[in-house]
Amino acid sequence: MNEDELFSELKRLKFEDFICVVVIILSIININGDYCEKEYILTKDNIYKSKANKIFEFTLIVTFFIYIYFIARNYYFYKKTTPENKKLYLIKLFGSSLLLAGIICLIYFQVNQTSFIGEPAL
């Protein structure tokens, strides 16, 4: 690995560390959304339901962009890999595509649902 490739790889790993921190923050935000759902169940106050829905929509949209990054990264690695590893990287890319499709379905559900209780999960 030459110096430019080494620098690029370290930069990518540092960015992925940042993504891990974002995922932790999203999890904490979702805990707050769950709290709002519980308050809605107890009080039937639609303010809590609305707040929970906004929280879940926000976290799903951020997750969508995270998955876009991982598809792009996996596609880059697929193009770069040796012919004997192409099949494995294609499977990895396919799995990432399924995750993205799942998050798109969850975003659609979250935006269009009217009475579901609980956070959407993938």
Coordinates of N, CA and C in Angstrom, one line a residue:
M1 N 0.8 -1.2 0.0 CA 0.0 0.0 0.0 C 0.9 1.2 0.0
N2 N 0.7 2.1 -1.0 CA 1.5 3.3 -1.0 C 1.0 4.4 0.0
E3 N 1.7 5.5 0.1 CA 1.3 6.5 1.2 C 0.0 7.1 0.9
D4 N -0.4 7.3 -0.3 CA -1.7 7.9 -0.6 C -2.9 6.9 -0.2
E5 N -2.7 5.7 -0.6 CA -3.7 4.6 -0.3 C -3.8 4.5 1.3
L6 N -2.7 4.5 1.9 CA -2.7 4.4 3.4 C -3.4 5.6 4.0
F7 N -3.1 6.8 3.6 CA -3.8 8.0 4.1 C -5.3 7.9 3.8
S8 N -5.7 7.4 2.6 CA -7.1 7.3 2.2 C -7.8 6.3 3.1
E9 N -7.1 5.2 3.4 CA -7.7 4.1 4.2 C -7.9 4.6 5.6
L10 N -7.0 5.3 6.2 CA -7.1 5.8 7.5 C -8.2 6.9 7.6
K11 N -8.3 7.7 6.6 CA -9.4 8.7 6.5 C -10.7 8.0 6.5
R12 N -10.9 6.9 5.7 CA -12.1 6.2 5.6 C -12.5 5.6 7.0
L13 N -11.5 5.0 7.6 CA -11.8 4.4 8.9 C -12.1 5.4 10.0
K14 N -11.5 6.6 9.9 CA -11.9 7.7 10.8 C -13.3 8.1 10.6
F15 N -13.7 8.2 9.3 CA -15.1 8.6 9.0 C -16.1 7.5 9.5
E16 N -15.7 6.3 9.4 CA -16.6 5.2 9.9 C -16.7 5.2 11.4
D17 N -15.6 5.6 12.1 CA -15.7 5.8 13.5 C -16.7 6.9 13.8
F18 N -16.7 8.0 13.0 CA -17.7 9.0 13.2 C -19.1 8.5 13.0
I19 N -19.3 7.6 12.0 CA -20.6 7.0 11.7 C -21.1 6.2 12.9
C20 N -20.1 5.5 13.6 CA -20.5 4.7 14.8 C -21.0 5.7 15.9
V21 N -20.4 6.8 16.0 CA -20.8 7.8 17.1 C -22.2 8.3 16.7
V22 N -22.5 8.6 15.4 CA -23.8 9.0 15.0 C -24.8 7.9 15.3
V23 N -24.5 6.7 15.1 CA -25.5 5.6 15.3 C -25.8 5.5 16.8
I24 N -24.8 5.7 17.7 CA -25.0 5.7 19.1 C -25.9 6.9 19.5
I25 N -25.7 8.0 18.9 CA -26.6 9.2 19.2 C -28.0 8.9 18.7
L26 N -28.1 8.3 17.5 CA -29.4 8.0 17.0 C -30.2 7.0 17.9
S27 N -29.4 6.1 18.5 CA -30.0 5.1 19.4 C -30.6 5.9 20.7
I28 N -29.8 6.8 21.1 CA -30.2 7.6 22.3 C -31.5 8.4 22.0
I29 N -31.5 9.0 20.8 CA -32.6 9.8 20.3 C -33.9 8.9 20.2
N30 N -33.7 7.6 19.7 CA -34.8 6.7 19.6 C -35.3 6.3 21.0
I31 N -34.4 6.2 22.0 CA -34.9 6.0 23.4 C -35.8 7.1 23.8
N32 N -35.5 8.3 23.4 CA -36.4 9.5 23.7 C -37.7 9.3 23.0
G33 N -37.7 8.8 21.7 CA -38.9 8.6 21.0 C -39.7 7.5 21.6
D34 N -39.1 6.5 22.2 CA -39.8 5.4 22.9 C -40.5 6.0 24.1
Y35 N -39.8 6.9 24.8 CA -40.4 7.6 26.0 C -41.6 8.3 25.6
C36 N -41.6 9.1 24.5 CA -42.7 9.8 24.0 C -43.9 8.9 23.7
E37 N -43.6 7.7 23.1 CA -44.6 6.7 22.8 C -45.3 6.3 24.1
K38 N -44.5 6.0 25.2 CA -45.0 5.6 26.5 C -45.9 6.6 27.1
E39 N -45.4 7.9 27.0 CA -46.3 9.0 27.5 C -47.6 9.1 26.7
Y40 N -47.5 8.9 25.4 CA -48.7 8.9 24.6 C -49.7 7.8 25.1
I41 N -49.2 6.6 25.3 CA -50.0 5.5 25.8 C -50.7 5.8 27.1
L42 N -49.9 6.5 28.0 CA -50.4 6.8 29.3 C -51.4 8.0 29.3
T43 N -51.1 9.0 28.5 CA -51.9 10.2 28.5 C -52.9 10.4 27.4
K44 N -52.6 9.7 26.3 CA -53.4 9.9 25.0 C -53.3 11.3 24.5
D45 N -52.2 12.0 24.9 CA -51.9 13.3 24.4 C -51.2 13.2 23.1
N46 N -51.8 13.7 22.0 CA -51.2 13.6 20.7 C -49.9 14.3 20.5
I47 N -49.6 15.3 21.3 CA -48.3 15.9 21.3 C -47.2 14.9 21.4
Y48 N -47.3 14.0 22.3 CA -46.3 12.9 22.5 C -46.2 12.0 21.2
K49 N -47.3 11.7 20.7 CA -47.3 10.8 19.5 C -46.7 11.6 18.3
S50 N -47.0 12.8 18.2 CA -46.4 13.6 17.1 C -44.9 13.8 17.3
K51 N -44.5 14.0 18.5 CA -43.0 14.2 18.8 C -42.3 12.8 18.5
A52 N -42.9 11.7 18.9 CA -42.3 10.4 18.7 C -42.2 10.2 17.2
N53 N -43.2 10.5 16.4 CA -43.2 10.2 15.0 C -42.1 11.1 14.3
K54 N -41.9 12.3 14.7 CA -40.9 13.2 14.2 C -39.5 12.6 14.5
I55 N -39.3 12.2 15.7 CA -38.0 11.6 16.1 C -37.7 10.4 15.2
F56 N -38.7 9.5 15.1 CA -38.5 8.3 14.3 C -38.2 8.6 12.8
E57 N -38.9 9.6 12.3 CA -38.7 10.0 10.9 C -37.3 10.5 10.7
F58 N -36.9 11.3 11.6 CA -35.5 11.9 11.6 C -34.4 10.8 11.6
T59 N -34.6 9.9 12.6 CA -33.5 8.9 12.7 C -33.5 7.9 11.5
L60 N -34.7 7.7 10.9 CA -34.7 6.8 9.7 C -34.1 7.5 8.6
I61 N -34.3 8.8 8.4 CA -33.7 9.5 7.3 C -32.2 9.6 7.4
V62 N -31.7 9.8 8.6 CA -30.2 9.8 8.9 C -29.7 8.4 8.6
T63 N -30.4 7.4 9.0 CA -29.9 6.0 8.7 C -29.9 5.7 7.2
F64 N -30.9 6.3 6.5 CA -30.9 6.1 5.0 C -29.5 6.6 4.4
F65 N -29.1 7.8 4.9 CA -27.9 8.4 4.3 C -26.6 7.5 4.8
I66 N -26.7 7.0 6.0 CA -25.6 6.1 6.4 C -25.5 4.9 5.5
Y67 N -26.7 4.3 5.2 CA -26.7 3.1 4.3 C -26.3 3.4 2.9
I68 N -26.6 4.7 2.4 CA -26.1 5.1 1.1 C -24.6 5.1 1.1
Y69 N -24.0 5.6 2.2 CA -22.5 5.6 2.3 C -22.0 4.2 2.2
F70 N -22.6 3.3 2.9 CA -22.1 1.9 2.9 C -22.2 1.2 1.6
I71 N -23.3 1.5 0.9 CA -23.5 0.9 -0.5 C -22.4 1.5 -1.4
A72 N -22.1 2.8 -1.3 CA -21.1 3.4 -2.1 C -19.7 2.8 -1.8
R73 N -19.4 2.6 -0.5 CA -18.2 2.0 -0.1 C -18.0 0.6 -0.5
N74 N -19.1 -0.2 -0.4 CA -19.1 -1.6 -0.8 C -18.9 -1.7 -2.3
Y75 N -19.6 -0.8 -3.0 CA -19.4 -0.9 -4.5 C -18.0 -0.5 -4.9
Y76 N -17.4 0.4 -4.2 CA -16.0 0.8 -4.5 C -15.1 -0.4 -4.2
F77 N -15.3 -1.1 -3.1 CA -14.5 -2.3 -2.8 C -14.7 -3.5 -3.8
Y78 N -16.0 -3.6 -4.2 CA -16.3 -4.6 -5.2 C -15.6 -4.3 -6.5
K79 N -15.6 -3.1 -7.0 CA -14.9 -2.8 -8.2 C -13.4 -3.0 -8.1
K80 N -12.8 -2.8 -6.9 CA -11.4 -2.8 -6.7 C -10.8 -4.2 -6.4
T81 N -11.7 -5.1 -6.0 CA -11.2 -6.4 -5.5 C -10.7 -7.3 -6.7
T82 N -10.1 -8.4 -6.3 CA -9.6 -9.3 -7.3 C -10.7 -10.2 -7.8
P83 N -10.5 -10.8 -9.0 CA -11.6 -11.6 -9.6 C -12.0 -12.7 -8.7
E84 N -11.1 -13.3 -8.0 CA -11.5 -14.5 -7.1 C -12.4 -14.0 -5.9
N85 N -12.4 -12.7 -5.6 CA -13.2 -12.2 -4.5 C -14.4 -11.5 -4.9
K86 N -14.6 -11.4 -6.2 CA -15.8 -10.6 -6.8 C -17.1 -11.1 -6.2
K87 N -17.3 -12.4 -6.2 CA -18.5 -13.0 -5.8 C -18.9 -12.6 -4.3
L88 N -17.9 -12.7 -3.5 CA -18.1 -12.4 -2.0 C -18.4 -10.9 -1.9
Y89 N -17.8 -10.0 -2.6 CA -18.1 -8.6 -2.5 C -19.4 -8.3 -3.2
L90 N -19.8 -9.0 -4.2 CA -21.1 -8.8 -4.8 C -22.2 -9.2 -3.7
I91 N -22.0 -10.3 -3.0 CA -22.9 -10.6 -1.9 C -23.0 -9.5 -0.9
K92 N -21.9 -9.0 -0.5 CA -21.8 -7.9 0.5 C -22.6 -6.7 -0.1
L93 N -22.4 -6.4 -1.3 CA -23.1 -5.2 -2.0 C -24.6 -5.5 -2.0
F94 N -25.0 -6.7 -2.3 CA -26.4 -7.1 -2.4 C -27.0 -6.9 -1.0
G95 N -26.3 -7.4 0.0 CA -26.8 -7.2 1.4 C -27.0 -5.8 1.8
S96 N -26.1 -4.9 1.4 CA -26.2 -3.5 1.6 C -27.4 -2.9 0.9
S97 N -27.7 -3.4 -0.3 CA -28.8 -2.9 -1.1 C -30.1 -3.3 -0.4
L98 N -30.2 -4.5 0.1 CA -31.4 -5.0 0.9 C -31.6 -4.1 2.1
L99 N -30.6 -3.7 2.8 CA -30.7 -2.9 4.0 C -31.3 -1.5 3.5
L100 N -30.8 -1.0 2.4 CA -31.3 0.3 1.9 C -32.7 0.2 1.5
A101 N -33.1 -0.9 0.9 CA -34.5 -1.1 0.5 C -35.4 -1.2 1.7
G102 N -34.9 -1.8 2.8 CA -35.6 -1.9 4.0 C -35.8 -0.6 4.7
I103 N -34.8 0.3 4.7 CA -34.9 1.6 5.3 C -35.9 2.5 4.5
I104 N -35.9 2.3 3.2 CA -36.8 3.0 2.3 C -38.3 2.6 2.7
C105 N -38.5 1.3 2.9 CA -39.8 0.9 3.2 C -40.2 1.4 4.6
L106 N -39.3 1.4 5.6 CA -39.6 1.9 6.9 C -39.9 3.4 6.9
I107 N -39.2 4.2 6.1 CA -39.5 5.6 6.0 C -40.9 5.8 5.4
Y108 N -41.2 5.1 4.4 CA -42.5 5.1 3.8 C -43.6 4.8 4.8
F109 N -43.4 3.7 5.6 CA -44.3 3.4 6.6 C -44.4 4.5 7.7
Q110 N -43.3 5.0 8.1 CA -43.3 6.0 9.2 C -44.1 7.2 8.8
V111 N -43.8 7.6 7.5 CA -44.5 8.9 7.0 C -46.0 8.7 6.8
N112 N -46.4 7.5 6.5 CA -47.8 7.2 6.1 C -48.6 6.6 7.2
Q113 N -48.0 6.1 8.2 CA -48.8 5.4 9.3 C -49.6 6.5 10.1
T114 N -50.7 6.1 10.7 CA -51.5 7.0 11.5 C -51.7 6.5 12.9
S115 N -51.6 5.2 13.2 CA -51.9 4.8 14.5 C -50.9 3.8 15.1
F116 N -49.8 3.5 14.5 CA -48.9 2.5 15.0 C -48.2 3.0 16.2
I117 N -48.1 2.1 17.2 CA -47.4 2.4 18.4 C -46.1 1.7 18.4
G118 N -45.0 2.4 18.8 CA -43.7 1.8 18.8 C -42.8 2.3 17.7
E119 N -41.5 2.2 17.9 CA -40.6 2.6 16.9 C -40.5 1.6 15.7
P120 N -40.2 2.1 14.5 CA -40.0 1.2 13.4 C -38.6 0.6 13.6
A121 N -38.4 -0.6 13.2 CA -37.1 -1.3 13.5 C -36.7 -2.0 12.2
L122 N -35.4 -2.1 12.0 CA -34.9 -2.8 10.8 C -33.9 -3.8 11.4

